[in-house]
XYZ file of C-alpha atoms in Angstrom:
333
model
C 103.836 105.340 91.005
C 100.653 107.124 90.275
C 101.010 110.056 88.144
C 97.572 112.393 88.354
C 96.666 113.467 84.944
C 94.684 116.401 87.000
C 94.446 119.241 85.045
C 97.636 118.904 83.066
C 97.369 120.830 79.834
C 98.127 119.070 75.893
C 99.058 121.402 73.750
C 97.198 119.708 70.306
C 98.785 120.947 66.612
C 96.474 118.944 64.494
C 96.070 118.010 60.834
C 92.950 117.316 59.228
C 93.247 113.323 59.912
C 93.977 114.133 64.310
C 91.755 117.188 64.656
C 88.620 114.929 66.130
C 86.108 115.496 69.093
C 86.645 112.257 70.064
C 90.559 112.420 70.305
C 90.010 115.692 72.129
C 87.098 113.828 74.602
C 89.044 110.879 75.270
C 92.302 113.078 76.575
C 89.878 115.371 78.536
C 87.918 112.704 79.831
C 91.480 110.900 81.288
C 92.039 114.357 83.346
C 93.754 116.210 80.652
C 92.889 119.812 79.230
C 93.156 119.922 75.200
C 94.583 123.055 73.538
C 94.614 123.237 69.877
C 96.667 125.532 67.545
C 98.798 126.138 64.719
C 102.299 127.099 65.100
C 101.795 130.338 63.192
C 98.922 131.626 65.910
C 100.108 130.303 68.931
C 99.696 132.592 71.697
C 103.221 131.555 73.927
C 102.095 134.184 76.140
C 99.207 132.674 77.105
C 100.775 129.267 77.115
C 103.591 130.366 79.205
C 100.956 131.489 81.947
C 99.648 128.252 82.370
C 101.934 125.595 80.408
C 100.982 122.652 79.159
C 102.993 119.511 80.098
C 103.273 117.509 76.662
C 102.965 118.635 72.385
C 101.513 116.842 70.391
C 102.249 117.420 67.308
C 100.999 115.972 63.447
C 102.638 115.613 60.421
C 100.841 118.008 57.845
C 100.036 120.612 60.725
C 100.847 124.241 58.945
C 101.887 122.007 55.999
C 104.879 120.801 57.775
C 106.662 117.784 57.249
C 107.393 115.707 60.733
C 110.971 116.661 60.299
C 110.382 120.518 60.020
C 107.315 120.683 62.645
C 110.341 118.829 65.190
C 112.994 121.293 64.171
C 110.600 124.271 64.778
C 109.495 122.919 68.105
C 112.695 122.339 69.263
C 114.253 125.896 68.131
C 111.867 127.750 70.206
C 113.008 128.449 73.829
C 109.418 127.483 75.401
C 108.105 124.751 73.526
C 111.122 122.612 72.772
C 111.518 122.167 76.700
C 108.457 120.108 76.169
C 108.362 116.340 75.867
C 107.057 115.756 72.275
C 105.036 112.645 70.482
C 104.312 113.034 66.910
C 101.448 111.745 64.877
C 102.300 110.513 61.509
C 101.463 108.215 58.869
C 102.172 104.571 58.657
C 103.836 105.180 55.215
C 106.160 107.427 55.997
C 107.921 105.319 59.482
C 110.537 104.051 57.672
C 111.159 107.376 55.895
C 111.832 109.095 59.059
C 115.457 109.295 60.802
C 114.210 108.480 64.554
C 117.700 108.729 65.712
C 118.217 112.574 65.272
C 114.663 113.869 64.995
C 114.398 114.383 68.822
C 110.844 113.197 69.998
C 109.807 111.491 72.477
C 107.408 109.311 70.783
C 105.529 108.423 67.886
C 101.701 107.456 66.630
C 100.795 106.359 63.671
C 98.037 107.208 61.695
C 95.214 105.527 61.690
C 95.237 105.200 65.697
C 92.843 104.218 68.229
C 92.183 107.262 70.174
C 92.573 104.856 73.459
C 95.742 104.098 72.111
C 96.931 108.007 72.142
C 96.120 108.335 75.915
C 98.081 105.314 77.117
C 101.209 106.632 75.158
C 100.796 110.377 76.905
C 100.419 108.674 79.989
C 103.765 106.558 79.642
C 105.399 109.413 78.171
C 105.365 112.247 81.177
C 105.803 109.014 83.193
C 109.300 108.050 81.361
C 109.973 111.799 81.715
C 108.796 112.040 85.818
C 111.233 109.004 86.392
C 114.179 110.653 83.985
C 114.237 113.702 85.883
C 114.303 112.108 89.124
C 116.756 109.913 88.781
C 120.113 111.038 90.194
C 122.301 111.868 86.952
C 125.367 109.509 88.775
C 124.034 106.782 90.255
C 120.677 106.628 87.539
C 119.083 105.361 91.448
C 115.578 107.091 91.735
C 115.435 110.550 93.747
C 113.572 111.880 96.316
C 110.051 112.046 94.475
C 109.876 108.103 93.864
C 111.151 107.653 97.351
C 108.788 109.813 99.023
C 106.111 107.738 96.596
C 108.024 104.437 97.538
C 107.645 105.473 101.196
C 103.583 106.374 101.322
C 102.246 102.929 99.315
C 104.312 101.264 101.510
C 102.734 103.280 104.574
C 99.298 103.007 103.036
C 99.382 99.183 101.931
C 99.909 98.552 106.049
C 102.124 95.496 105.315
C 105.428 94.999 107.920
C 108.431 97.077 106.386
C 111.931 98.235 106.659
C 113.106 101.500 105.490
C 117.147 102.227 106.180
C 118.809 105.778 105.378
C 122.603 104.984 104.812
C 125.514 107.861 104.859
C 128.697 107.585 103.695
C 130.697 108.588 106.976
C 133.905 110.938 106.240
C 133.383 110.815 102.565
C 133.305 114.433 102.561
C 137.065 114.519 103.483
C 138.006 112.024 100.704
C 136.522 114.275 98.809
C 138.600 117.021 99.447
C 141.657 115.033 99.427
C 141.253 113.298 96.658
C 138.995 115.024 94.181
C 135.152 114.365 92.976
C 136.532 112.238 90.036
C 137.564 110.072 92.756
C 134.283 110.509 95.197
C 132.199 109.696 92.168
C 133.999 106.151 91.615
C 132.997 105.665 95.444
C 129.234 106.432 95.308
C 128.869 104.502 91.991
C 130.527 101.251 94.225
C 127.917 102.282 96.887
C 125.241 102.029 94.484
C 126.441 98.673 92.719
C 126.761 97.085 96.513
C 123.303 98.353 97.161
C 121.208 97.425 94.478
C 123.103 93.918 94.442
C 122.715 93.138 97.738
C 118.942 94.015 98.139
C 118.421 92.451 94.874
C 119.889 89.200 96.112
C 118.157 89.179 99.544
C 115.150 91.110 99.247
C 114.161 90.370 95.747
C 110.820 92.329 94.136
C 109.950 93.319 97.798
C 112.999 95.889 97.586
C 113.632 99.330 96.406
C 117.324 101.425 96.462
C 117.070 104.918 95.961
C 119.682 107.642 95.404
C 118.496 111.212 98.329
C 122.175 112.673 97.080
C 125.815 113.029 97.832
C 126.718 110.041 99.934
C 122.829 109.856 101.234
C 120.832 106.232 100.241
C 117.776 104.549 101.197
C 116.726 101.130 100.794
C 114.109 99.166 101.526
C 112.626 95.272 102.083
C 110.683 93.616 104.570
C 111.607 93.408 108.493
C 112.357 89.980 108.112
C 115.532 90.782 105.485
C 116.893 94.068 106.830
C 119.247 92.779 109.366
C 120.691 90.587 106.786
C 120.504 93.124 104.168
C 122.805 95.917 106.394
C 125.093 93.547 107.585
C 126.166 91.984 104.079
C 126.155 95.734 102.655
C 128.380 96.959 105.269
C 130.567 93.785 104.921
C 131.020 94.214 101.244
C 131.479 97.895 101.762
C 134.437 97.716 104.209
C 135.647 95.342 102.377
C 136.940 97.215 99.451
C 136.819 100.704 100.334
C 140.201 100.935 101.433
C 141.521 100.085 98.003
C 140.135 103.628 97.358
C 142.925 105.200 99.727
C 146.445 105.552 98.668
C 148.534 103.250 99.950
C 150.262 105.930 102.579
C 146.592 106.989 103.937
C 145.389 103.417 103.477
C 148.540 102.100 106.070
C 147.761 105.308 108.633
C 143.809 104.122 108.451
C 143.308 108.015 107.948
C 143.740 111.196 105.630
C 145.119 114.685 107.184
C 142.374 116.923 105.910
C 140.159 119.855 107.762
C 136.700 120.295 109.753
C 134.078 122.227 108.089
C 135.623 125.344 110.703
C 138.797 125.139 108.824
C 141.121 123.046 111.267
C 143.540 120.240 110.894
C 141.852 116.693 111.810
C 142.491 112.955 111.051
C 139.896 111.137 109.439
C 139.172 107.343 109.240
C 138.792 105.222 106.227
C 134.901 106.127 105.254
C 132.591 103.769 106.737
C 128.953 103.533 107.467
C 126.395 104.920 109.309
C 122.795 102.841 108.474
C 119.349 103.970 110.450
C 116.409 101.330 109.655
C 113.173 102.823 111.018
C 110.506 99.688 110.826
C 106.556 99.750 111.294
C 106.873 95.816 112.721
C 106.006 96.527 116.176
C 104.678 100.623 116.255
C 102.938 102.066 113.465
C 103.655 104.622 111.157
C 101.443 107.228 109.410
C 103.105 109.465 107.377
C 106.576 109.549 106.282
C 107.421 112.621 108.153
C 107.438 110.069 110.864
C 110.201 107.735 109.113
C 112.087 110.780 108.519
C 112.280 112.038 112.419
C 112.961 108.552 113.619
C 115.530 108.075 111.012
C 117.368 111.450 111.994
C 117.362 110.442 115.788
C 119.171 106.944 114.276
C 121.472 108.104 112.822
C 122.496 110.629 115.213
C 123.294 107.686 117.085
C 124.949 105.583 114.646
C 127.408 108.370 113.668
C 128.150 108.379 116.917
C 130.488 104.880 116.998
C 133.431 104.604 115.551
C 133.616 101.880 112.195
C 130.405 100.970 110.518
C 127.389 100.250 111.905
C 123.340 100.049 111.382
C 121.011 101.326 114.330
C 117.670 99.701 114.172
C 113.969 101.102 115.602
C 113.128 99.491 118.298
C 109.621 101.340 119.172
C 106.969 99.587 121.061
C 109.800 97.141 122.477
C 110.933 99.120 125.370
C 108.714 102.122 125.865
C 109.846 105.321 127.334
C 113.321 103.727 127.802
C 116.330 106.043 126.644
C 118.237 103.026 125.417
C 115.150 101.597 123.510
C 117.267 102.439 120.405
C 119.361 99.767 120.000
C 122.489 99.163 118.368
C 121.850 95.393 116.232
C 125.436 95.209 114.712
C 128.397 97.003 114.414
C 131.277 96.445 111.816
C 134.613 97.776 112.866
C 137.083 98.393 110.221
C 140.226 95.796 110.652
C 143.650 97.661 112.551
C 146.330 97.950 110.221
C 149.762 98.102 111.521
């Protein structure tokens, strides 16, 4: 991912060993904007108009030790939201209790003023990817995939996106609690990232939209193989999730979203792959509009199943959306 540096404010608390021109050149001349203060003459209000993104903060600055100039940071309502790397010296690293002190990072001084911009960088990085990440799964969210989704666009190489839904998990849900629903999307996620890990390799990504939403991606040439082993493994040991009444029926008594009594199946899945193999895709609006008209149709069939794009292979034809496998859950008598 590329994270712009564009304008992103530092806020600078210097000593008299970090307070240099050339510290505060090299972070402006990397896209940054420097603001220096003390903590006694900081003006939050300003700050809090236009915030900066990342402290950073030296031991000695007010005549604080690292420990206090942390606790202070942290108290205060504005600034301790803010992802923190201290500068202190070499001397005092094994003094310091790392563990509880509650920074993000550290530089020691002497440093190499190159040296301070790569660890900013990697910093709001670490944080970018820790805030996108669902909190369940630990899968990245929708701001990697929407990244994941434009290089791939833009590097014009063949590939294979696939949104997968979890279909009636909403229902086992309200039968059986979210204790229960996590367990189930946590399975999802271990299937997933094994399965694209063992066919796809480095060329894949699984990512985490929310609820019982997925995406995952590889090349064409792995996709098919990639759904149908993830659906197999999936219907596979789902039903273990059931009770052993419900599991026996193939269905829970629960209700519709307008309040009335309905049977629903064992969960299953519903998997849309949108491709650029044969038609091209610009922008991943597109993916998204051709993946919603998928899945439409996938939900449609009963058991679990993965709908594949078929654009520029029958054009103008209704049924150029074609079905490529379906998985039907086993009868149980």
């Amino acid at each position: 991912m590329n994270h712009s540096s564009a304008g992103r404010r530092i806020l600078l608390l210097p000593n008299e060993l970090t307070s240099t021109p050339a510290l505060s050149s090299a972070l402006e001349k990397a896209g940054y904007q420097v603001v220096e203060g003390h903590l006694s003459q900081l003006a939050l209000h300003e700050l809090v108009h236009d915030p900066p993104c990342l402290v950073l903060a030296a031991e000695g600055s007010g005549g604080h030790s690292v420990e206090t100039l942390t606790r202070t940071l942290k108290l205060d309502a504005f600034l301790g939201r803010l992802p923190l790397i201290v500068f202190v010296r070499d001397s005092r690293l094994n003094d310091v209790d790392w563990g509880s002190l509650g920074v993000d990072d550290f530089i020691t001084v002497p440093y190499r003023t190159e040296d301070v911009v790569h660890r900013v960088r990697l910093c709001l990085s670490r944080l970018t990817r820790s805030l996108d990440a669902n909190p369940l799964t630990r899968l990245p969210g929708n701001t990697t995939i929407l990244c994941e989704t434009t290089a791939r666009i833009q590097s014009q190489q063949p590939f294979a996106l696939a949104y997968l839904d979890i279909d009636n998990f909403k229902s086992f849900n309200d039968r059986y609690g979210y204790g229960r629903g996590d367990e189930v999307l946590i399975v999802a996620c271990r299937i997933l990232t094994t399965v694209v890990g063992e066919l796809a390799g480095s060329e894949g990504f699984v990512g985490h939209v929310g609820g019982d939403d997925f995406v995952f991606m590889s090349r064409p040439d792995t996709i098919d193989a990639i759904c149908e082993t993830i659906i197999k493994r999936f219907d596979l040991v789902i039903p273990d999730f059931y009770d052993r009444e419900d599991r026996l029926k193939g269905y829970i008594d629960s209700v519709d979203r307008r309040g009335n009594k309905e049977q629903f199946p064992i969960m299953s899945l519903s998997i849309a792959v949108v491709t650029n193999e044969r038609s091209p895709i610009a922008h991943p609006g597109d993916v998204s509009k051709i993946a919603s008209e998928l899945k439409k149709r996938a939900k449609a069939m009963k058991g679990s199943v993965y709908v594949k794009d078929q654009r520029g292979q029958a054009v103008g034809e209704t049924h150029s959306l074609k079905t490529d496998s379906i998985t039907q859950l086993p009868t149980t008598s």
